[in-house]
């Protein structure tokens, strides 16, 4: 079986057919799902979905860097984490991190210092509540590593949708972070060269659905049922049996998220 470790089943994209999307993924061998929050509402709905699909959907709660300019109330994440009733449904804090991607000459997620504070606050929460973190890092690896270096000890976690270079991979490995690989590995030349260097013991599979639909379905809404396409592609790149990818990534997901 496979686990999709990053899928936005909490987004409105699935409001009309969520149960069918989960059913079709299960038929494809994808049996468990980690659903991250990106803001107040999606964190809340991630927990609700985990309650509705106990043992199948697991929630993460957090604020994406895109929320940074809106001054989000991080104490809400703590409220969710604190609730004893939520304990078995919330497996991580996130997604959180840094996004310095520029749009029309400006960083879309706003001021770097504000993003860093929001990220750091959530790393602290993860530590307090002994949860791993799901880290979103885009065009910001240097500062991401600096924020982590300021912590008393590195977090347990995953660099979701890993987009770094070989040097970033080496640093992440030293910190013991996992690397999440998505459907863009089926069409990004850069990823095809990096992904074979990720040790199997640090590899996680994720779709980031509804985004990043893999070949040959590009242009359609992404779904967790496409995880096997990502696994197949990685197996071909590494020239190993796909069963090895399945076994390693499922074990890694279980170890990181305690599921
Ligand atoms: Zn992300």
mmCIF file of C-alpha atoms and ligand atoms in Angstrom:
data_model
loop_
_atom_site.group_PDB
_atom_site.id
_atom_site.type_symbol
_atom_site.label_atom_id
_atom_site.label_comp_id
_atom_site.label_asym_id
_atom_site.label_seq_id
_atom_site.Cartn_x
_atom_site.Cartn_y
_atom_site.Cartn_z
ATOM 1 C CA UNK A 1 0.000 0.000 0.000
ATOM 2 C CA UNK A 2 0.921 3.628 -0.500
ATOM 3 C CA UNK A 3 0.437 6.691 1.696
ATOM 4 C CA UNK A 4 -0.115 10.118 0.110
ATOM 5 C CA UNK A 5 1.711 12.301 2.625
ATOM 6 C CA UNK A 6 0.499 15.656 1.271
ATOM 7 C CA UNK A 7 -2.930 15.974 -0.289
ATOM 8 C CA UNK A 8 -5.341 18.887 0.069
ATOM 9 C CA UNK A 9 -8.530 16.832 0.364
ATOM 10 C CA UNK A 10 -9.748 19.707 2.561
ATOM 11 C CA UNK A 11 -9.910 22.094 -0.422
ATOM 12 C CA UNK A 12 -13.160 23.043 -2.144
ATOM 13 C CA UNK A 13 -11.846 21.340 -5.310
ATOM 14 C CA UNK A 14 -13.139 18.073 -3.808
ATOM 15 C CA UNK A 15 -16.416 19.302 -2.310
ATOM 16 C CA UNK A 16 -18.530 17.575 -4.943
ATOM 17 C CA UNK A 17 -16.823 14.167 -4.995
ATOM 18 C CA UNK A 18 -14.496 13.822 -1.995
ATOM 19 C CA UNK A 19 -15.692 10.321 -1.029
ATOM 20 C CA UNK A 20 -15.204 9.090 -4.596
ATOM 21 C CA UNK A 21 -11.702 10.599 -4.764
ATOM 22 C CA UNK A 22 -10.776 8.723 -1.583
ATOM 23 C CA UNK A 23 -12.428 5.533 -2.890
ATOM 24 C CA UNK A 24 -10.587 5.706 -6.220
ATOM 25 C CA UNK A 25 -7.264 6.275 -4.454
ATOM 26 C CA UNK A 26 -7.884 3.223 -2.273
ATOM 27 C CA UNK A 27 -8.590 1.153 -5.402
ATOM 28 C CA UNK A 28 -5.200 2.290 -6.720
ATOM 29 C CA UNK A 29 -3.521 1.087 -3.517
ATOM 30 C CA UNK A 30 -3.261 4.506 -1.838
ATOM 31 C CA UNK A 31 -4.835 3.785 1.523
ATOM 32 C CA UNK A 32 -3.859 6.625 3.861
ATOM 33 C CA UNK A 33 -3.629 10.373 3.467
ATOM 34 C CA UNK A 34 -1.985 13.237 5.317
ATOM 35 C CA UNK A 35 -4.039 16.393 4.787
ATOM 36 C CA UNK A 36 -2.235 19.620 5.746
ATOM 37 C CA UNK A 37 -3.757 22.948 6.682
ATOM 38 C CA UNK A 38 -2.681 26.151 4.974
ATOM 39 C CA UNK A 39 -4.794 28.589 6.986
ATOM 40 C CA UNK A 40 -7.346 28.773 9.806
ATOM 41 C CA UNK A 41 -10.225 27.182 7.921
ATOM 42 C CA UNK A 42 -8.304 24.445 6.103
ATOM 43 C CA UNK A 43 -6.598 23.390 9.350
ATOM 44 C CA UNK A 44 -9.994 23.052 10.989
ATOM 45 C CA UNK A 45 -11.424 21.071 8.053
ATOM 46 C CA UNK A 46 -8.334 18.813 7.940
ATOM 47 C CA UNK A 47 -9.117 17.769 11.511
ATOM 48 C CA UNK A 48 -12.808 17.283 10.666
ATOM 49 C CA UNK A 49 -11.893 15.033 7.721
ATOM 50 C CA UNK A 50 -9.549 13.012 9.929
ATOM 51 C CA UNK A 51 -12.408 12.479 12.366
ATOM 52 C CA UNK A 52 -14.767 11.420 9.570
ATOM 53 C CA UNK A 53 -12.226 9.025 8.052
ATOM 54 C CA UNK A 54 -10.580 7.684 11.144
ATOM 55 C CA UNK A 55 -7.357 5.768 10.476
ATOM 56 C CA UNK A 56 -7.485 6.769 6.793
ATOM 57 C CA UNK A 57 -7.122 10.562 6.806
ATOM 58 C CA UNK A 58 -4.665 12.240 9.172
ATOM 59 C CA UNK A 59 -4.508 15.991 9.684
ATOM 60 C CA UNK A 60 -1.713 18.524 9.906
ATOM 61 C CA UNK A 61 -2.491 22.007 11.171
ATOM 62 C CA UNK A 62 -0.641 25.149 10.191
ATOM 63 C CA UNK A 63 -0.301 28.406 8.308
ATOM 64 C CA UNK A 64 1.308 28.482 4.867
ATOM 65 C CA UNK A 65 3.783 31.340 4.283
ATOM 66 C CA UNK A 66 1.196 32.920 1.974
ATOM 67 C CA UNK A 67 -0.762 33.692 5.156
ATOM 68 C CA UNK A 68 2.118 35.704 6.632
ATOM 69 C CA UNK A 69 0.969 39.116 5.299
ATOM 70 C CA UNK A 70 -2.471 38.547 6.870
ATOM 71 C CA UNK A 71 -1.071 38.346 10.387
ATOM 72 C CA UNK A 72 -2.584 34.944 11.235
ATOM 73 C CA UNK A 73 -3.346 33.942 14.795
ATOM 74 C CA UNK A 74 -0.952 31.071 15.512
ATOM 75 C CA UNK A 75 -2.662 30.463 18.844
ATOM 76 C CA UNK A 76 -5.489 28.874 16.835
ATOM 77 C CA UNK A 77 -3.097 26.087 15.793
ATOM 78 C CA UNK A 78 -2.197 25.633 19.426
ATOM 79 C CA UNK A 79 -5.884 25.426 20.355
ATOM 80 C CA UNK A 80 -6.263 22.540 17.895
ATOM 81 C CA UNK A 81 -3.099 20.807 19.107
ATOM 82 C CA UNK A 82 -4.043 21.211 22.746
ATOM 83 C CA UNK A 83 -7.449 19.582 22.440
ATOM 84 C CA UNK A 84 -7.149 16.040 23.819
ATOM 85 C CA UNK A 85 -9.959 14.940 21.478
ATOM 86 C CA UNK A 86 -7.807 15.854 18.462
ATOM 87 C CA UNK A 87 -4.727 14.066 19.646
ATOM 88 C CA UNK A 88 -4.955 10.966 17.466
ATOM 89 C CA UNK A 89 -6.117 12.901 14.408
ATOM 90 C CA UNK A 90 -3.357 15.535 14.189
ATOM 91 C CA UNK A 91 -0.053 14.007 13.105
ATOM 92 C CA UNK A 92 1.975 17.122 12.227
ATOM 93 C CA UNK A 93 2.247 20.898 12.243
ATOM 94 C CA UNK A 94 2.092 22.432 8.770
ATOM 95 C CA UNK A 95 2.339 23.255 6.203
ATOM 96 C CA UNK A 96 4.570 26.109 7.276
ATOM 97 C CA UNK A 97 7.781 27.579 5.969
ATOM 98 C CA UNK A 98 9.177 30.227 3.659
ATOM 99 C CA UNK A 99 8.232 31.202 0.130
ATOM 100 C CA UNK A 100 10.350 33.884 -1.558
ATOM 101 C CA UNK A 101 8.989 33.236 -5.012
ATOM 102 C CA UNK A 102 8.577 36.514 -6.844
ATOM 103 C CA UNK A 103 5.602 37.635 -8.821
ATOM 104 C CA UNK A 104 5.917 40.869 -10.848
ATOM 105 C CA UNK A 105 9.147 41.718 -9.020
ATOM 106 C CA UNK A 106 7.762 41.259 -5.503
ATOM 107 C CA UNK A 107 7.758 38.348 -3.083
ATOM 108 C CA UNK A 108 4.176 37.108 -3.241
ATOM 109 C CA UNK A 109 4.174 35.927 0.395
ATOM 110 C CA UNK A 110 5.437 39.295 1.638
ATOM 111 C CA UNK A 111 8.195 40.413 3.985
ATOM 112 C CA UNK A 112 10.876 37.856 4.747
ATOM 113 C CA UNK A 113 11.118 38.717 8.455
ATOM 114 C CA UNK A 114 7.339 38.314 8.892
ATOM 115 C CA UNK A 115 7.430 34.933 7.124
ATOM 116 C CA UNK A 116 10.353 33.818 9.276
ATOM 117 C CA UNK A 117 8.555 34.721 12.494
ATOM 118 C CA UNK A 118 5.446 32.801 11.441
ATOM 119 C CA UNK A 119 7.594 29.785 10.524
ATOM 120 C CA UNK A 120 9.581 29.917 13.750
ATOM 121 C CA UNK A 121 6.430 30.166 15.884
ATOM 122 C CA UNK A 122 5.119 26.985 14.280
ATOM 123 C CA UNK A 123 8.430 25.151 14.685
ATOM 124 C CA UNK A 124 8.226 26.015 18.375
ATOM 125 C CA UNK A 125 4.666 24.692 18.574
ATOM 126 C CA UNK A 126 5.706 21.455 16.883
ATOM 127 C CA UNK A 127 8.422 21.036 19.446
ATOM 128 C CA UNK A 128 6.132 21.824 22.378
ATOM 129 C CA UNK A 129 3.525 19.310 21.224
ATOM 130 C CA UNK A 130 6.093 16.779 19.993
ATOM 131 C CA UNK A 131 4.854 16.715 16.380
ATOM 132 C CA UNK A 132 6.839 16.615 13.138
ATOM 133 C CA UNK A 133 6.631 19.586 10.774
ATOM 134 C CA UNK A 134 5.632 19.731 7.130
ATOM 135 C CA UNK A 135 7.881 22.404 5.655
ATOM 136 C CA UNK A 136 7.103 24.384 2.532
ATOM 137 C CA UNK A 137 10.282 25.952 1.141
ATOM 138 C CA UNK A 138 10.416 27.736 -2.187
ATOM 139 C CA UNK A 139 13.387 29.827 -3.315
ATOM 140 C CA UNK A 140 14.304 30.254 0.366
ATOM 141 C CA UNK A 141 16.609 27.373 1.335
ATOM 142 C CA UNK A 142 19.359 29.513 2.836
ATOM 143 C CA UNK A 143 17.010 31.321 5.221
ATOM 144 C CA UNK A 144 15.082 28.119 5.973
ATOM 145 C CA UNK A 145 18.281 26.466 7.162
ATOM 146 C CA UNK A 146 19.189 29.602 9.205
ATOM 147 C CA UNK A 147 15.811 29.610 10.957
ATOM 148 C CA UNK A 148 16.284 25.926 11.802
ATOM 149 C CA UNK A 149 19.833 26.575 13.019
ATOM 150 C CA UNK A 150 18.453 29.044 15.593
ATOM 151 C CA UNK A 151 16.394 26.277 17.242
ATOM 152 C CA UNK A 152 17.753 24.388 20.248
ATOM 153 C CA UNK A 153 17.627 21.262 18.074
ATOM 154 C CA UNK A 154 16.499 20.536 14.505
ATOM 155 C CA UNK A 155 12.835 19.583 14.001
ATOM 156 C CA UNK A 156 11.645 16.186 12.845
ATOM 157 C CA UNK A 157 9.931 16.751 9.546
ATOM 158 C CA UNK A 158 9.680 16.752 5.794
ATOM 159 C CA UNK A 159 10.670 19.251 3.130
ATOM 160 C CA UNK A 160 7.446 18.840 1.224
ATOM 161 C CA UNK A 161 7.648 19.111 -2.576
ATOM 162 C CA UNK A 162 11.429 19.246 -2.365
ATOM 163 C CA UNK A 163 12.803 21.741 -4.875
ATOM 164 C CA UNK A 164 16.357 22.272 -3.665
ATOM 165 C CA UNK A 165 19.691 21.467 -5.260
ATOM 166 C CA UNK A 166 22.293 18.890 -4.260
ATOM 167 C CA UNK A 167 23.779 21.152 -1.598
ATOM 168 C CA UNK A 168 20.315 21.721 -0.029
ATOM 169 C CA UNK A 169 19.745 17.982 -0.124
ATOM 170 C CA UNK A 170 23.004 17.359 1.703
ATOM 171 C CA UNK A 171 22.151 19.895 4.431
ATOM 172 C CA UNK A 172 18.629 18.488 4.805
ATOM 173 C CA UNK A 173 20.074 14.983 5.121
ATOM 174 C CA UNK A 174 22.410 16.131 7.886
ATOM 175 C CA UNK A 175 19.368 17.471 9.750
ATOM 176 C CA UNK A 176 17.552 14.156 9.278
ATOM 177 C CA UNK A 177 14.714 15.728 7.281
ATOM 178 C CA UNK A 178 12.644 13.700 4.841
ATOM 179 C CA UNK A 179 12.122 14.818 1.242
ATOM 180 C CA UNK A 180 8.629 14.801 -0.306
ATOM 181 C CA UNK A 181 8.483 14.078 -4.048
ATOM 182 C CA UNK A 182 5.430 14.950 -6.157
ATOM 183 C CA UNK A 183 4.039 14.552 -9.671
ATOM 184 C CA UNK A 184 6.291 17.294 -11.032
ATOM 185 C CA UNK A 185 9.110 14.726 -11.024
ATOM 186 C CA UNK A 186 7.402 13.327 -14.143
ATOM 187 C CA UNK A 187 8.017 16.534 -16.103
ATOM 188 C CA UNK A 188 10.715 18.610 -14.379
ATOM 189 C CA UNK A 189 14.204 17.904 -15.765
ATOM 190 C CA UNK A 190 15.762 19.510 -12.661
ATOM 191 C CA UNK A 191 13.865 17.142 -10.332
ATOM 192 C CA UNK A 192 14.707 14.120 -12.469
ATOM 193 C CA UNK A 193 18.401 14.813 -11.854
ATOM 194 C CA UNK A 194 18.030 15.482 -8.090
ATOM 195 C CA UNK A 195 15.519 12.837 -6.986
ATOM 196 C CA UNK A 196 17.793 9.813 -7.629
ATOM 197 C CA UNK A 197 20.189 11.312 -5.047
ATOM 198 C CA UNK A 198 17.621 11.266 -2.233
ATOM 199 C CA UNK A 199 18.351 8.260 -0.007
ATOM 200 C CA UNK A 200 15.435 5.803 0.007
ATOM 201 C CA UNK A 201 15.380 6.096 3.793
ATOM 202 C CA UNK A 202 14.453 9.808 3.496
ATOM 203 C CA UNK A 203 11.955 9.633 0.633
ATOM 204 C CA UNK A 204 8.215 10.348 0.940
ATOM 205 C CA UNK A 205 5.565 10.281 -1.779
ATOM 206 C CA UNK A 206 2.979 13.041 -2.067
ATOM 207 C CA UNK A 207 0.668 14.359 -4.745
ATOM 208 C CA UNK A 208 0.052 17.896 -3.429
ATOM 209 C CA UNK A 209 -3.304 17.372 -5.151
ATOM 210 C CA UNK A 210 -5.202 19.284 -6.553
ATOM 211 C CA UNK A 211 -1.897 20.737 -7.841
ATOM 212 C CA UNK A 212 1.098 19.227 -9.706
ATOM 213 C CA UNK A 213 -0.760 16.596 -11.722
ATOM 214 C CA UNK A 214 1.713 14.039 -13.112
ATOM 215 C CA UNK A 215 2.190 13.001 -16.741
ATOM 216 C CA UNK A 216 0.035 11.825 -18.582
ATOM 217 C CA UNK A 217 -2.807 13.703 -16.838
ATOM 218 C CA UNK A 218 -1.368 17.220 -16.841
ATOM 219 C CA UNK A 219 -4.084 19.834 -17.160
ATOM 220 C CA UNK A 220 -6.576 17.756 -15.144
ATOM 221 C CA UNK A 221 -7.243 18.109 -11.431
ATOM 222 C CA UNK A 222 -4.708 16.046 -9.508
ATOM 223 C CA UNK A 223 -5.883 13.187 -7.282
ATOM 224 C CA UNK A 224 -4.228 10.909 -4.730
ATOM 225 C CA UNK A 225 -4.898 7.913 -7.004
ATOM 226 C CA UNK A 226 -1.914 9.086 -9.074
ATOM 227 C CA UNK A 227 0.656 8.262 -6.356
ATOM 228 C CA UNK A 228 1.618 5.007 -8.187
ATOM 229 C CA UNK A 229 2.543 7.065 -11.295
ATOM 230 C CA UNK A 230 4.996 9.065 -9.180
ATOM 231 C CA UNK A 231 6.405 5.879 -7.614
ATOM 232 C CA UNK A 232 6.811 4.261 -11.059
ATOM 233 C CA UNK A 233 8.645 7.270 -12.372
ATOM 234 C CA UNK A 234 11.064 7.385 -9.422
ATOM 235 C CA UNK A 235 11.676 3.633 -9.729
ATOM 236 C CA UNK A 236 12.593 4.070 -13.412
ATOM 237 C CA UNK A 237 14.907 7.004 -12.640
ATOM 238 C CA UNK A 238 16.705 4.900 -10.023
ATOM 239 C CA UNK A 239 16.497 1.671 -11.967
ATOM 240 C CA UNK A 240 15.036 -0.284 -9.039
ATOM 241 C CA UNK A 241 11.747 -2.216 -8.621
ATOM 242 C CA UNK A 242 8.741 -0.039 -7.797
ATOM 243 C CA UNK A 243 8.013 -2.380 -4.867
ATOM 244 C CA UNK A 244 11.170 -1.032 -3.198
ATOM 245 C CA UNK A 245 9.865 2.534 -3.537
ATOM 246 C CA UNK A 246 6.489 1.517 -2.113
ATOM 247 C CA UNK A 247 7.994 -0.309 0.854
ATOM 248 C CA UNK A 248 10.505 2.414 1.762
ATOM 249 C CA UNK A 249 8.137 5.372 1.403
ATOM 250 C CA UNK A 250 5.318 3.704 3.346
ATOM 251 C CA UNK A 251 7.701 2.794 6.166
ATOM 252 C CA UNK A 252 9.097 6.333 6.173
ATOM 253 C CA UNK A 253 5.628 7.890 6.324
ATOM 254 C CA UNK A 254 4.639 5.624 9.199
ATOM 255 C CA UNK A 255 7.816 6.431 11.105
ATOM 256 C CA UNK A 256 7.596 10.204 10.628
ATOM 257 C CA UNK A 257 3.886 10.658 11.283
ATOM 258 C CA UNK A 258 3.452 7.762 13.746
ATOM 259 C CA UNK A 259 0.587 6.270 11.718
HETATM 260 ZN ZN1 LIG B 1 3.434 23.666 -0.095
#
